[in-house]
mmCIF file of C-alpha atoms in Angstrom:
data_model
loop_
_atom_site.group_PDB
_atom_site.id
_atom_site.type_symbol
_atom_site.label_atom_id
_atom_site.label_comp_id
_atom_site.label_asym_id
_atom_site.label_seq_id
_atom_site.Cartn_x
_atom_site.Cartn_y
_atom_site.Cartn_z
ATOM 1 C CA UNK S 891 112.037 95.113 128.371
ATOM 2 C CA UNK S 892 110.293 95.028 124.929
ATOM 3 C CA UNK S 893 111.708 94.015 122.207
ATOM 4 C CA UNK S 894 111.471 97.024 119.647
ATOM 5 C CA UNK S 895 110.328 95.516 116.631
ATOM 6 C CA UNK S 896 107.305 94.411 119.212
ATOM 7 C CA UNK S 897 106.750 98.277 120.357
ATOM 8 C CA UNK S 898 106.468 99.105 116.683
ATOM 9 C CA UNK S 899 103.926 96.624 115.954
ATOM 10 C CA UNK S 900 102.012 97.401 119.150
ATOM 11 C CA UNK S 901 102.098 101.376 118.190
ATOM 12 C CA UNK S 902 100.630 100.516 114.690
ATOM 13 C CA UNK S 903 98.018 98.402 116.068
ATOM 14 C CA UNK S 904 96.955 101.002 118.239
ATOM 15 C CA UNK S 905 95.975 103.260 115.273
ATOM 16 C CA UNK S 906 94.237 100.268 114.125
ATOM 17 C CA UNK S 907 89.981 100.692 114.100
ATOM 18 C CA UNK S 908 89.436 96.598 114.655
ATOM 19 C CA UNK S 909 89.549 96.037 118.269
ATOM 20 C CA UNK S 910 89.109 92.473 117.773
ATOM 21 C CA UNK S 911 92.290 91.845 115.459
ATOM 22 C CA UNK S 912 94.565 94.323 117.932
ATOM 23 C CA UNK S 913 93.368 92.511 120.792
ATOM 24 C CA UNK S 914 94.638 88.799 118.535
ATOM 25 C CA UNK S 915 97.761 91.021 117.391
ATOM 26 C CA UNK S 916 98.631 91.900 121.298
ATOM 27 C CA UNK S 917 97.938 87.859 122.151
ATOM 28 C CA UNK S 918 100.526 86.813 119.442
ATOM 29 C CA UNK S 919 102.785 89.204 120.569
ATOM 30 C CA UNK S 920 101.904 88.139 124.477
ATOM 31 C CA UNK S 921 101.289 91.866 125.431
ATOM 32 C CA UNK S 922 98.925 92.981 127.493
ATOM 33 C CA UNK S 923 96.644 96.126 126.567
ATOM 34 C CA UNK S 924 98.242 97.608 129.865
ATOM 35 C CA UNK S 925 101.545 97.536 127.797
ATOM 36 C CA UNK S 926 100.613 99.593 124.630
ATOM 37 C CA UNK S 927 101.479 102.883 126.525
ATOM 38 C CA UNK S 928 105.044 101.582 127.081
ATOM 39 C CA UNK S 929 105.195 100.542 123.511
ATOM 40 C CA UNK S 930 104.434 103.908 121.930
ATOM 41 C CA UNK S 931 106.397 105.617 124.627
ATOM 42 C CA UNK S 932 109.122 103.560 122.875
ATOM 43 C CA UNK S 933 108.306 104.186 119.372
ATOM 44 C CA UNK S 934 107.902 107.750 120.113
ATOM 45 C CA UNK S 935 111.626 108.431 122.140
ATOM 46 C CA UNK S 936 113.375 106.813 118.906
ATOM 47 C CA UNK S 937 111.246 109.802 116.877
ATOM 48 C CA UNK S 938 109.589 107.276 114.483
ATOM 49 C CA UNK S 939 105.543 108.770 115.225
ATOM 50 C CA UNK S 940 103.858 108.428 111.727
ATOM 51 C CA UNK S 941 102.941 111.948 112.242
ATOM 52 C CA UNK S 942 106.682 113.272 111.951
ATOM 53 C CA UNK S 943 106.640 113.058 108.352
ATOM 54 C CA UNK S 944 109.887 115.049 106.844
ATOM 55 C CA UNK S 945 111.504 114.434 110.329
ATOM 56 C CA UNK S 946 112.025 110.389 110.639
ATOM 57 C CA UNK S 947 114.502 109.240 108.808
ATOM 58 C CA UNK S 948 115.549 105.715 107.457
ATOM 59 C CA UNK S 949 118.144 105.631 109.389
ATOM 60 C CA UNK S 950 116.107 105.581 112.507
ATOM 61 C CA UNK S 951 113.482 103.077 111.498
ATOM 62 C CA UNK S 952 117.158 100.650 110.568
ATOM 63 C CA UNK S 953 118.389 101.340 114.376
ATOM 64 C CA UNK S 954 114.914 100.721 115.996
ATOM 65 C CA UNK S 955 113.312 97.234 113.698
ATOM 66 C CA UNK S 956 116.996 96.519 112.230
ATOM 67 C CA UNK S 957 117.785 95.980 108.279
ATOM 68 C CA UNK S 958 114.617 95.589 106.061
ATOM 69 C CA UNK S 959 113.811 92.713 104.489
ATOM 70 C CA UNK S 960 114.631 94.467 101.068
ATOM 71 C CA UNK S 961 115.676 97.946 100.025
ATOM 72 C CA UNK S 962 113.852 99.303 96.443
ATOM 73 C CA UNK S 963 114.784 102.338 94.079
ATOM 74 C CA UNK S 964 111.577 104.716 93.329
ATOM 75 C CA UNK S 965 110.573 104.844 89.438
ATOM 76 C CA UNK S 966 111.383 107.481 87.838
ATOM 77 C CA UNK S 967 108.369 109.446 87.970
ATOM 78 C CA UNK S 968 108.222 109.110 91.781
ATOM 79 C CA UNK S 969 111.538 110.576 92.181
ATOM 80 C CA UNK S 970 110.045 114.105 92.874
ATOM 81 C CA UNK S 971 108.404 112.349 95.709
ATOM 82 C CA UNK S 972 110.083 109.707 96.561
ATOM 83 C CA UNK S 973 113.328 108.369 96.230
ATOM 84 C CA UNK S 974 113.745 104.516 97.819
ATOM 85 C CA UNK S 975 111.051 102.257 99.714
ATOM 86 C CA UNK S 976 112.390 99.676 102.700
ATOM 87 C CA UNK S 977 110.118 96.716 103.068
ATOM 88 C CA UNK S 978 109.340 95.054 106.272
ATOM 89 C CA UNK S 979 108.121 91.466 107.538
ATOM 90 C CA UNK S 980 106.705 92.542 110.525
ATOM 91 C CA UNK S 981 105.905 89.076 112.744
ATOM 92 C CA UNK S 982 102.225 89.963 113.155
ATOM 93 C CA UNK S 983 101.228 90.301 110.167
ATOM 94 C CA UNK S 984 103.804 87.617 108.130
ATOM 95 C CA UNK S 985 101.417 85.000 108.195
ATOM 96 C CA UNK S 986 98.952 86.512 105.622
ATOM 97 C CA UNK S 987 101.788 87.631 103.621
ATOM 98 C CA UNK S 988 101.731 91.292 103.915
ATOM 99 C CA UNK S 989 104.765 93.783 104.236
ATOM 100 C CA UNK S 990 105.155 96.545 105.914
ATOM 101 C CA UNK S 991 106.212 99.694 102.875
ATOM 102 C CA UNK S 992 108.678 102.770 104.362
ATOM 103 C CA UNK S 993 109.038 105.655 101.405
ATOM 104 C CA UNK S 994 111.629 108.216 101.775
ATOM 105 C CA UNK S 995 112.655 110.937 100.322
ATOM 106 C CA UNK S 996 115.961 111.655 98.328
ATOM 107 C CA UNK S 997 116.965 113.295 101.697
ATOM 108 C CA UNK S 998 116.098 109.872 103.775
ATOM 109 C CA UNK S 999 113.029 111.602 105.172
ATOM 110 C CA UNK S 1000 109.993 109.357 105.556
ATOM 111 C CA UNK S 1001 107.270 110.080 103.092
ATOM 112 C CA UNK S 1002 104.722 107.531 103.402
ATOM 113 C CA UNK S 1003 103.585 104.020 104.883
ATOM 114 C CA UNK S 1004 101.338 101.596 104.268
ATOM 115 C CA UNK S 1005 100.654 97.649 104.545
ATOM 116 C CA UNK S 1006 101.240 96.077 100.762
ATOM 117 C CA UNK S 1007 101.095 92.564 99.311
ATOM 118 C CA UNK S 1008 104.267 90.410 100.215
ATOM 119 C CA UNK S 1009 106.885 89.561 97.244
ATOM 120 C CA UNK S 1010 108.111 93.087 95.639
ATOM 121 C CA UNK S 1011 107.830 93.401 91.892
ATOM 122 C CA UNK S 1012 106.118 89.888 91.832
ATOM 123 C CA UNK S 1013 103.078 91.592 94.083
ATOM 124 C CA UNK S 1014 101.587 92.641 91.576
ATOM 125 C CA UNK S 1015 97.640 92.432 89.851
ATOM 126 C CA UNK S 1016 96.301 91.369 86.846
ATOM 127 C CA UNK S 1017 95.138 94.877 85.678
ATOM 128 C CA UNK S 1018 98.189 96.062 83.625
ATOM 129 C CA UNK S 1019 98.449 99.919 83.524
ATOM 130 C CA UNK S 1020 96.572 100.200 86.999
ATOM 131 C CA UNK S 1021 98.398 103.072 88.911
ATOM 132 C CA UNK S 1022 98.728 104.912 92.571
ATOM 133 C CA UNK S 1023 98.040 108.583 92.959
ATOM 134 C CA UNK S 1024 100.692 110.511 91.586
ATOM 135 C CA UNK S 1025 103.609 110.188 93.431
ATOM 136 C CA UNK S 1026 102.503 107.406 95.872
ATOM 137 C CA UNK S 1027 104.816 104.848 94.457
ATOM 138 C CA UNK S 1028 103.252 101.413 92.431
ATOM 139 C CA UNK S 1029 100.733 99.384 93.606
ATOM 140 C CA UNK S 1030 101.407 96.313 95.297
ATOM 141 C CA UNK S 1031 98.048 94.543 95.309
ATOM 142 C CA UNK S 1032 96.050 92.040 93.675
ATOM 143 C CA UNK S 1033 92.502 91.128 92.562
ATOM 144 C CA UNK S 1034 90.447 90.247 95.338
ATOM 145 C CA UNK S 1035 87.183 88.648 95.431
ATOM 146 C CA UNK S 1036 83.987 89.153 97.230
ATOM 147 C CA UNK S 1037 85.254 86.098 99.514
ATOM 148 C CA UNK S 1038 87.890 87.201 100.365
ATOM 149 C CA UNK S 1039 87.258 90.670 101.289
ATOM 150 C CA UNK S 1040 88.510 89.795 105.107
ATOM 151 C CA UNK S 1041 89.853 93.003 107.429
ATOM 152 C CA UNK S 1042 93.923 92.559 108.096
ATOM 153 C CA UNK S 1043 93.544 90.362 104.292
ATOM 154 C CA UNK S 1044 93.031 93.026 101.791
ATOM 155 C CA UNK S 1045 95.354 96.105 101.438
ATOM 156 C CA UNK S 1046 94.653 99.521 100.264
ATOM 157 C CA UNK S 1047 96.689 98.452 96.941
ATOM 158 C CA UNK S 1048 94.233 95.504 96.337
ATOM 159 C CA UNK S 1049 91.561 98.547 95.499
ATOM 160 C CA UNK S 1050 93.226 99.193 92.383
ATOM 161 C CA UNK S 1051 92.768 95.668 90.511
ATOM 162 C CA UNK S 1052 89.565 94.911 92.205
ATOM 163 C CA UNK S 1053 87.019 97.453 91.800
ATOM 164 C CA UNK S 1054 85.223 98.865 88.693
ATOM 165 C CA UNK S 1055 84.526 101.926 90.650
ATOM 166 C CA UNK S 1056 86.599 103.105 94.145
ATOM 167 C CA UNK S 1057 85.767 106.759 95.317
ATOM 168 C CA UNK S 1058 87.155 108.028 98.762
ATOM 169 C CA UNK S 1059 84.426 108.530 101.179
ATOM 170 C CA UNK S 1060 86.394 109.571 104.400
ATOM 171 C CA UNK S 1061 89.948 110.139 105.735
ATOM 172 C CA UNK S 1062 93.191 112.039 107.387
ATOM 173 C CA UNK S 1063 96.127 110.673 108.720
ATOM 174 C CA UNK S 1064 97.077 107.079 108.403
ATOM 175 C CA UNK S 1065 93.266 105.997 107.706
ATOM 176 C CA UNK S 1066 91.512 106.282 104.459
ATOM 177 C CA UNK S 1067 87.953 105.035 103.710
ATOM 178 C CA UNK S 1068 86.230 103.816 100.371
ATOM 179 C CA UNK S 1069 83.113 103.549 98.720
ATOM 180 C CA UNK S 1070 84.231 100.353 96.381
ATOM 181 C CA UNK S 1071 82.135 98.365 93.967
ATOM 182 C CA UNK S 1072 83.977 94.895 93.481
ATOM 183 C CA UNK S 1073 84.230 93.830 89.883
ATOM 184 C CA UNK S 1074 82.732 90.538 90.814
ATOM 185 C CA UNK S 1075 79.402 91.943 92.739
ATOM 186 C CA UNK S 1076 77.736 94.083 89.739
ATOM 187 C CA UNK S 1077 76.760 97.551 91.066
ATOM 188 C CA UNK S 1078 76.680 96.914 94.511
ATOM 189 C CA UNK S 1079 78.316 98.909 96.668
ATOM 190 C CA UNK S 1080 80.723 98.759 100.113
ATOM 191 C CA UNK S 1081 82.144 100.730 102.656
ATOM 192 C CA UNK S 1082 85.981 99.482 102.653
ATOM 193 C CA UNK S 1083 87.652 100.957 106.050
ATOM 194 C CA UNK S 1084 91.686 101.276 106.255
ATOM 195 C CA UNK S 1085 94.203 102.162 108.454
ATOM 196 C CA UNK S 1086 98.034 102.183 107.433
ATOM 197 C CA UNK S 1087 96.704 100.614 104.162
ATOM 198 C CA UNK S 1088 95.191 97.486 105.658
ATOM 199 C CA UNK S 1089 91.760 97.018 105.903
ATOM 200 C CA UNK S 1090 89.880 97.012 109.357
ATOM 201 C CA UNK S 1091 86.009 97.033 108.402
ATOM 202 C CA UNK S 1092 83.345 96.245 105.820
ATOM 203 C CA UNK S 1093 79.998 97.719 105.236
ATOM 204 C CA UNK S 1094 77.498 97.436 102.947
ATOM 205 C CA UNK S 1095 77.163 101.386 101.687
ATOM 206 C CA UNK S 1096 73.042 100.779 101.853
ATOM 207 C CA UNK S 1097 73.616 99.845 105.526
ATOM 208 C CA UNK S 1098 74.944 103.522 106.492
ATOM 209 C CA UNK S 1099 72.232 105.935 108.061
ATOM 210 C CA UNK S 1100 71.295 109.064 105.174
ATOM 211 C CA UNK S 1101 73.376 110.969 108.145
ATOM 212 C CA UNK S 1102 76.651 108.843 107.570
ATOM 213 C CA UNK S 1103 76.200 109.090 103.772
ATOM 214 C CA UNK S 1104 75.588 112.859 104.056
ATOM 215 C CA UNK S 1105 78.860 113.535 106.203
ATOM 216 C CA UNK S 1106 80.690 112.122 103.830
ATOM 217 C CA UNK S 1107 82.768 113.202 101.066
ATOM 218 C CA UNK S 1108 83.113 111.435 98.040
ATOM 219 C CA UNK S 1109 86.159 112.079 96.124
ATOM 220 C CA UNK S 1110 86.420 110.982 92.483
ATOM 221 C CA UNK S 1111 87.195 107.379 91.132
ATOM 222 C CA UNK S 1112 90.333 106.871 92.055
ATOM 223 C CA UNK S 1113 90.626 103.888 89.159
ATOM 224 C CA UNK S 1114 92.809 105.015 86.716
ATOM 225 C CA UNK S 1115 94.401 102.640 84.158
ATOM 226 C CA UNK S 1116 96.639 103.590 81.573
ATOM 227 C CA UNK S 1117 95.236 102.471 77.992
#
């Protein structure tokens, strides 16, 4: 049978937009594609489908992928929204250094998850002040440059210290697209795609068709740094 901590991984790859990375995730894992539907079969009998949020609780995610790696107290201004944040190492994904982030409400209820930088309060940027939305928790990113923009390498966090402009073009659910301007590429402008937090694709925004543009739309800069 499969393991659980493998069902998980297969379930979030297969919300994943990269077929090419899911189909090196499922190798790693030595799945087969005709094994996914088993795998979130799995995830969803222990009730831990993303979509339940307010009905999965942290006690369920502990009984299906055991203890997380650490356990972290919300700041205070998050407490309205969020009360404590597990962190896992899921094997997949361990090699780039990347965690897995669970928030939950005061009442254990999952709030929110999303791929983040590995190393807790260390993961953090060089852009002091930088900030989530309101009541998304603190970043857990880094500056990343033009190089390195690589999907399953940059997280939804890295954003935050790497852009001089990030506007959302597109999302719903666990994916949520970008118009981003790096900091080190002057004005030009990309298409960042991401799903659970982690990036899947990269365009150049002058590659999309004036129909793509025009079904988008564009929220306001999300870059918001304290003074």
């Amino acid at each position: 049978m499969m393991k659980s901590v493998d069902a998980y991984q297969v379930y979030l790859m297969s919300g994943m937009r990269n077929a090419e990375l899911v189909a090196e995730g499922l190798r790693l894992l030595g799945i087969d594609a005709s094994e996914v539907t088993e795998a979130k079969e799995m995830v969803e009998a222990a009730g831990l489908l993303e979509s339940l949020y307010g009905r999965c609780h942290a006690e369920d995610y502990r009984r299906f992928l055991g203890e997380p790696l650490r356990t972290e107290r919300a700041r205070a201004e998050d407490l309205p929204y969020h009360t404590t944040m597990m962190f896992y190492a899921l094997p997949v994904w361990r090699a780039r250094e990347l965690e897995l982030e669970l928030r939950f409400s005061g009442a254990g209820e999952l709030s929110g998850i999303q791929f983040v930088r590995a190393g807790g309060p260390r993961a953090r940027g060089d852009r002091p002040g930088v900030r989530r939305a309101r009541g998304a928790g603190e970043p857990r990113g880094r500056r990343v440059r033009f190089e390195e923009v690589v999907p399953w390498s940059v997280v939804e966090d890295d954003v935050l210290f790497s852009c001089s402009e990030a506007r959302s073009a597109d999302g719903f659910g666990t994916f949520m697209d970008y118009r981003c301007v790096l900091l080190d590429r002057g004005g030009e402008a990309y298409y960042w795609a991401f799903d659970f937090g982690l990036l899947q694709r990269v365009w150049r925004w002058e590659e999309l068709s004036q129909d793509e543009v025009e079904n988008l739309a564009l929220g306001d800069d999300i870059i918001d740094v304290d003074p």
